CSV table of C-alpha atoms in Angstrom, one decimal:
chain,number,residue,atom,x,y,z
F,69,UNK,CA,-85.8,-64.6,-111.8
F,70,UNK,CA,-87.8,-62.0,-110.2
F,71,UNK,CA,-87.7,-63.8,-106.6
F,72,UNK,CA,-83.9,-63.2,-106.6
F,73,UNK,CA,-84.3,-59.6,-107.2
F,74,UNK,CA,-87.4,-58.9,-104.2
F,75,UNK,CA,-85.2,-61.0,-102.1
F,76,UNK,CA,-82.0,-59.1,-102.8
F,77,UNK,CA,-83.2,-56.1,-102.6
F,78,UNK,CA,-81.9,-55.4,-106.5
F,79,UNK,CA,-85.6,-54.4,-107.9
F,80,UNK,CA,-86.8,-50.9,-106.5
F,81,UNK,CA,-89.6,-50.6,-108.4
F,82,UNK,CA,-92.2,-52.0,-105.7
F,83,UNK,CA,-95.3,-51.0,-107.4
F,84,UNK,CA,-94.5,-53.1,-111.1
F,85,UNK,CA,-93.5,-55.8,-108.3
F,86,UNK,CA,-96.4,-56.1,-106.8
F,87,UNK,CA,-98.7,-55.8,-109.9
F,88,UNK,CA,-96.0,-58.7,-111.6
F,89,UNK,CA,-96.6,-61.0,-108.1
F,90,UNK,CA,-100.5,-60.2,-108.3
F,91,UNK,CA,-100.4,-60.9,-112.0
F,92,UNK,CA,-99.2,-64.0,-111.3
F,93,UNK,CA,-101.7,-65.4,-108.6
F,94,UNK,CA,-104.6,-64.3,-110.9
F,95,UNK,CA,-103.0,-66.2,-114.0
F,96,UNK,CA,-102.7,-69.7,-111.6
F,97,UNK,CA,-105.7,-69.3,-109.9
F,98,UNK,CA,-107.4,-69.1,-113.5
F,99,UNK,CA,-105.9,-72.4,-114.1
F,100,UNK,CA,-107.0,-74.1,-111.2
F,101,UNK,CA,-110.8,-72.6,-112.0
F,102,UNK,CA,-110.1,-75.0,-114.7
F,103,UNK,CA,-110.3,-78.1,-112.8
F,104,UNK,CA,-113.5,-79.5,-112.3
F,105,UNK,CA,-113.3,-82.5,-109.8
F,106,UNK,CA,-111.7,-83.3,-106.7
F,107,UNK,CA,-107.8,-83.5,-107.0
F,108,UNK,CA,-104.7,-84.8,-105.1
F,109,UNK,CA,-101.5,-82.7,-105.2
F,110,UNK,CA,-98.6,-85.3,-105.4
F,111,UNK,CA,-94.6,-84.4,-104.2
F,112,UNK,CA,-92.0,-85.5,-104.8
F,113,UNK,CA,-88.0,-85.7,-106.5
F,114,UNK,CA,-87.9,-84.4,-109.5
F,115,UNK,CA,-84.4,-86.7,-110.1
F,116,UNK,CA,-85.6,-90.2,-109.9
F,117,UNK,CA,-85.7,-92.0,-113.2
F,118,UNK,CA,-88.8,-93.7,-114.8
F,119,UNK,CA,-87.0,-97.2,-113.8
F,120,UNK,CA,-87.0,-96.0,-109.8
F,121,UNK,CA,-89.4,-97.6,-107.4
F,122,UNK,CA,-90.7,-93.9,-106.7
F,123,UNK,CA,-91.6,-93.3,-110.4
F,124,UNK,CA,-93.0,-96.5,-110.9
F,125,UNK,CA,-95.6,-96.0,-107.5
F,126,UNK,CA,-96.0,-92.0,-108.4
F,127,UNK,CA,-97.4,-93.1,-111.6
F,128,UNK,CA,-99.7,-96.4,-110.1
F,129,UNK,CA,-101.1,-93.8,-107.5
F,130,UNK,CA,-101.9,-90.8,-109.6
F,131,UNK,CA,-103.8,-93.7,-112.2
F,132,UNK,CA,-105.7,-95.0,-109.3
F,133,UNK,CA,-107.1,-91.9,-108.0
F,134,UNK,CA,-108.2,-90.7,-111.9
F,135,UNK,CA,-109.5,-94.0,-111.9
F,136,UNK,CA,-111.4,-92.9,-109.3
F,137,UNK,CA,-112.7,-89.8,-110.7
F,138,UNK,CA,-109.7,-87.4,-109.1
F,139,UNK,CA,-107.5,-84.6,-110.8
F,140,UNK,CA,-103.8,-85.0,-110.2
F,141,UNK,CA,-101.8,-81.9,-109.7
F,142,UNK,CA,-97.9,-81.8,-109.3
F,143,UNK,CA,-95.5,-79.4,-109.5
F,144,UNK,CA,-95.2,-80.0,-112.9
F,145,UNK,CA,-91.4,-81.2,-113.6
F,146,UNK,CA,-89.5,-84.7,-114.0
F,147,UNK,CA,-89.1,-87.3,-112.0
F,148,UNK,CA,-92.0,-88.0,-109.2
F,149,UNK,CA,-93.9,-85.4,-110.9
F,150,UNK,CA,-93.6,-86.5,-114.7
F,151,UNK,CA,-94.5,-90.1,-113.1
F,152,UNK,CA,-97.9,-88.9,-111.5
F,153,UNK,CA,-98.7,-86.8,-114.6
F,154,UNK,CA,-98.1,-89.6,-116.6
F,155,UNK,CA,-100.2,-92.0,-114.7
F,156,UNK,CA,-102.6,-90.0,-114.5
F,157,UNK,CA,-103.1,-89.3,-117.8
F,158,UNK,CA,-102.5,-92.6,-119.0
F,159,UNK,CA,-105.7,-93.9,-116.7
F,160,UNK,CA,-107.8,-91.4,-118.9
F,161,UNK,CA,-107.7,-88.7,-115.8
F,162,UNK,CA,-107.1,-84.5,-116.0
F,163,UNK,CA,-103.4,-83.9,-115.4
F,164,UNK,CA,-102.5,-80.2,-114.0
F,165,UNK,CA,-98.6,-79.2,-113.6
F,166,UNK,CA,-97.6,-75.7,-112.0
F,167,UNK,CA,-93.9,-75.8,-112.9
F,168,UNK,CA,-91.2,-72.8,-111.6
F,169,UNK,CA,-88.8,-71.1,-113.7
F,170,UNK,CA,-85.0,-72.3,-111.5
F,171,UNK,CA,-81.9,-70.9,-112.8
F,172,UNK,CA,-81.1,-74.5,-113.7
F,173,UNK,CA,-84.3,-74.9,-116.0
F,174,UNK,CA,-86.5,-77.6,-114.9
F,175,UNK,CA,-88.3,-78.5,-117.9
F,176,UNK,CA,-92.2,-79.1,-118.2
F,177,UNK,CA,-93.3,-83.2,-118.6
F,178,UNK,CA,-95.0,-83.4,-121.7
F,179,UNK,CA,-98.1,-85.4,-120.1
F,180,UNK,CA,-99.9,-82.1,-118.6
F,181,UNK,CA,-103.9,-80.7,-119.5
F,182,UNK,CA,-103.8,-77.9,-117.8
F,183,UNK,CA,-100.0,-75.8,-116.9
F,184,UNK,CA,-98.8,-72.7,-115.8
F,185,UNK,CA,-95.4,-71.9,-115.1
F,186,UNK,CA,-94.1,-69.7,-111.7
F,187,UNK,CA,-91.8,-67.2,-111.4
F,188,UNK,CA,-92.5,-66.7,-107.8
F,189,UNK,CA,-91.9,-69.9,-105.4
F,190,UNK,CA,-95.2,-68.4,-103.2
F,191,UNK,CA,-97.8,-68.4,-105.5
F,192,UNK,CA,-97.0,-71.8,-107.1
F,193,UNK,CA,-97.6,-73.0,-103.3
F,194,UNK,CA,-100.7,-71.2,-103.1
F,195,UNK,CA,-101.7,-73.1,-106.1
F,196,UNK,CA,-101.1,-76.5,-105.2
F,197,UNK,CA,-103.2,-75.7,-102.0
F,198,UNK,CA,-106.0,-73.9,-103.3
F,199,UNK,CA,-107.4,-76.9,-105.5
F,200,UNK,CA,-106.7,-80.1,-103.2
F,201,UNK,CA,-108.2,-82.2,-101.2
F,202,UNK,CA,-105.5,-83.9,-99.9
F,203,UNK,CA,-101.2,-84.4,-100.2
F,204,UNK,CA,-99.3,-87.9,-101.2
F,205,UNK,CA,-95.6,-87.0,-100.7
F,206,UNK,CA,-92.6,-89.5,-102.5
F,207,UNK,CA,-89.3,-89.6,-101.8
F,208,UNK,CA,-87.4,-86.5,-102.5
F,209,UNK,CA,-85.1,-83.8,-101.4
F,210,UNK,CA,-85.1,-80.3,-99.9
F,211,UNK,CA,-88.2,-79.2,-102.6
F,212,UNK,CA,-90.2,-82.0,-101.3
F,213,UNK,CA,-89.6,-81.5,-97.6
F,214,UNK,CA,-90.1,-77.6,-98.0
F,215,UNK,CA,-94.0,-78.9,-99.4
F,216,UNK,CA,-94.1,-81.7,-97.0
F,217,UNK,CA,-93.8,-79.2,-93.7
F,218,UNK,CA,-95.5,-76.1,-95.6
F,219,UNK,CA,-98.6,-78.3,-95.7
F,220,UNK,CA,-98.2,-80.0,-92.2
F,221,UNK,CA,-97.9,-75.7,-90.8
F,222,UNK,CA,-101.2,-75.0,-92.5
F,223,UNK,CA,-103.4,-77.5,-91.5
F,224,UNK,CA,-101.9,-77.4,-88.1
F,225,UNK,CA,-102.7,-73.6,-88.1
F,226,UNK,CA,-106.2,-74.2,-89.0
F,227,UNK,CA,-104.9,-72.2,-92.2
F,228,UNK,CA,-106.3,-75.0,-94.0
F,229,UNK,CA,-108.7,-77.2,-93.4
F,230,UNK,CA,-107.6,-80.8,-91.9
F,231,UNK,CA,-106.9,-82.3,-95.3
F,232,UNK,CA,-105.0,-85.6,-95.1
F,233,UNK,CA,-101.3,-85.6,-95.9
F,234,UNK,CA,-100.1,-89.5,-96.9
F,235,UNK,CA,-96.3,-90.3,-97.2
F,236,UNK,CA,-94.9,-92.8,-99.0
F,237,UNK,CA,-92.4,-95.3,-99.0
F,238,UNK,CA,-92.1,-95.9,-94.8
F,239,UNK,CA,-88.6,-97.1,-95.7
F,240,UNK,CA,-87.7,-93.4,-96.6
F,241,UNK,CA,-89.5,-92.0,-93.8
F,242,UNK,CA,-89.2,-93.7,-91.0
F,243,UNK,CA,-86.3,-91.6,-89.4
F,244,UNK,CA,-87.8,-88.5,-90.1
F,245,UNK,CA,-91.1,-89.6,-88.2
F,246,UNK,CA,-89.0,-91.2,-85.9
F,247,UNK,CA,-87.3,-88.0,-85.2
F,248,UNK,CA,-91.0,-85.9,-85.3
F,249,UNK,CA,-92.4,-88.4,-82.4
F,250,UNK,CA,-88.7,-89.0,-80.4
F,251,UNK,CA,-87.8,-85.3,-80.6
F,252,UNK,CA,-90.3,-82.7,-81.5
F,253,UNK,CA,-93.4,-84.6,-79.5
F,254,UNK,CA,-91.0,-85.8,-76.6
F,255,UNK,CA,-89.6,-81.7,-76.0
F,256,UNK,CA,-92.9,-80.5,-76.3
F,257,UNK,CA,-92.4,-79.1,-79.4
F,258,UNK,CA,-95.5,-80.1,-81.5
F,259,UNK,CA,-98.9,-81.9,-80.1
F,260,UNK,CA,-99.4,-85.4,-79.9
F,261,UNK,CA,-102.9,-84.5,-82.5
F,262,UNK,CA,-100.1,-82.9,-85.1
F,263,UNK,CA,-98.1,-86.4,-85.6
F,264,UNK,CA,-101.3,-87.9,-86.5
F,265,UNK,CA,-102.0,-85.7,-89.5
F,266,UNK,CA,-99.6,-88.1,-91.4
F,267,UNK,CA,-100.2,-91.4,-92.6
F,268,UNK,CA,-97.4,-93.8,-93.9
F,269,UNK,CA,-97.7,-96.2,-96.5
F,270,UNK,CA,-96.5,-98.3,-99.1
F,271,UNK,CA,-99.5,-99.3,-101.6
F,272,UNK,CA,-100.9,-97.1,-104.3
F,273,UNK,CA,-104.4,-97.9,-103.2
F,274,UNK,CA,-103.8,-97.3,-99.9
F,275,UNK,CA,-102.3,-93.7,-100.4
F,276,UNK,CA,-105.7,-93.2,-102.8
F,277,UNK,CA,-108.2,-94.8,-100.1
F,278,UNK,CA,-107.2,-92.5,-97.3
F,279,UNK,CA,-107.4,-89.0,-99.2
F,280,UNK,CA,-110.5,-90.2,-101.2
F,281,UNK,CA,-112.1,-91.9,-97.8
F,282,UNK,CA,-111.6,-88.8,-96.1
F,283,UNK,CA,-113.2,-86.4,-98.9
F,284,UNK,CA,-116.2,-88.9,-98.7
F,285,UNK,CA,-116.8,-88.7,-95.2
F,286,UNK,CA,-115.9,-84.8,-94.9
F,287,UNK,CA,-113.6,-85.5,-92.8
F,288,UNK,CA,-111.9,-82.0,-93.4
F,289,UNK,CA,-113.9,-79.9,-92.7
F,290,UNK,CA,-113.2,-78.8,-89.1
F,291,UNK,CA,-109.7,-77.3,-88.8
F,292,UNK,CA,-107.0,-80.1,-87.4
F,293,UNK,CA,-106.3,-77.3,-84.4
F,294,UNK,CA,-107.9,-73.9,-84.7
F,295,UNK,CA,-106.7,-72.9,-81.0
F,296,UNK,CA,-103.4,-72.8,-81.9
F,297,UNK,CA,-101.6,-69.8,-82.2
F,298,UNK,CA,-98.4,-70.2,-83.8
F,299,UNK,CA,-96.6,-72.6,-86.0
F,300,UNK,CA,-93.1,-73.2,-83.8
């Protein structure tokens, strides 16, 4: 668990630190040289069973867009991510997990082409960026929210490019966009141009049509909001 020891101050040696971190960004982003088409990274729970209304879209979605020509990248575990992997696989697409080693092991889902698993929490993030053209986030906890508002931060910093970010299941997310529009957009707290890099939807096809309708028309390629200076 290197993490714990940076974070806690337990590993003095800074230089085999930094050479283990930069070790690590050059191993994932070898892996995602590997993928040679457009992809989607999908979020979400990595507790939901294969017989939950998540797992069951997860997997429709990710075999839609390799229907459609589109690698599927996830973060490489059970659950939401086992479901997309699976899907996408099973619809004849390329399937690519970056997994992270937890003290409670999550274990790699056996329907992956291309995998690499983290130690560190910040290049696995780097790595779901750095090869996608757009996000579709499930149902899911802390993990999933922590991906969800990392993405949101970049493309609202003009870090990223204005890639489209699609959540699914409005049931689940209603009160947190709700809360995003009442609260956060009412206080002054975000723009009214930042609630509208999320869509909200319940069809596989849908989720599919607005990140692969956006990549067709460019619609990326200008930052969301390049004047802004912070992320608060």
């Amino acid at each position: 668990m290197d993490d714990r020891r940076i974070l806690q101050d337990e590993d003095h040696d800074v230089a085999r630190a930094v050479e283990l971190i930069a070790e690590e960004f050059r191993d994932g982003f070898e892996r995602v040289e590997l993928i040679d088409r457009p992809a989607v990274t999908m979020f979400g729970s990595a507790r939901v069973r294969d017989d939950d209304p998540a797992y069951r879209a997860a997997r429709e979605t990710a075999g839609e867009f390799a229907r459609r020509g589109w690698a599927v990248v996830t973060g490489g575990g059970p659950g939401v991510m086992e479901a997309a992997n699976r899907g996408a696989q099973e619809a004849g697409g390329l399937s690519v997990g970056f997994n992270i080693e937890l003290p409670h092991e999550q274990h790699v889902n056996p329907y992956l082409d291309i995998s690499y698993t983290f130690k560190h929490f910040y290049a696995r993030k780097v790595c779901f960026v750095k090869p996608s053209e757009g996000f579709v986030i499930f149902p899911g906890g802390f993990g999933t929210l922590d991906e969800l508002f990392e993405s949101l931060t970049l493309i609202q910093t003009g870090k990223v490019l204005h890639f489209p970010v699609v959540l699914f299941d409005s049931a689940y997310w209603n009160e947190l966009l709700g809360w995003i529009r009442d609260d956060l957009l009412r206080k002054g707290m975000i723009s009214s141009d930042d609630v509208d890099l999320l869509a909200l939807t319940d069809d596989p096809a849908e989720a599919v049509d607005v990140v692969v309708e956006c990549y067709d028309r460019r619609c990326a390629q200008v930052p969301a909001a390049p004047h802004k200076a912070d992320a608060e």
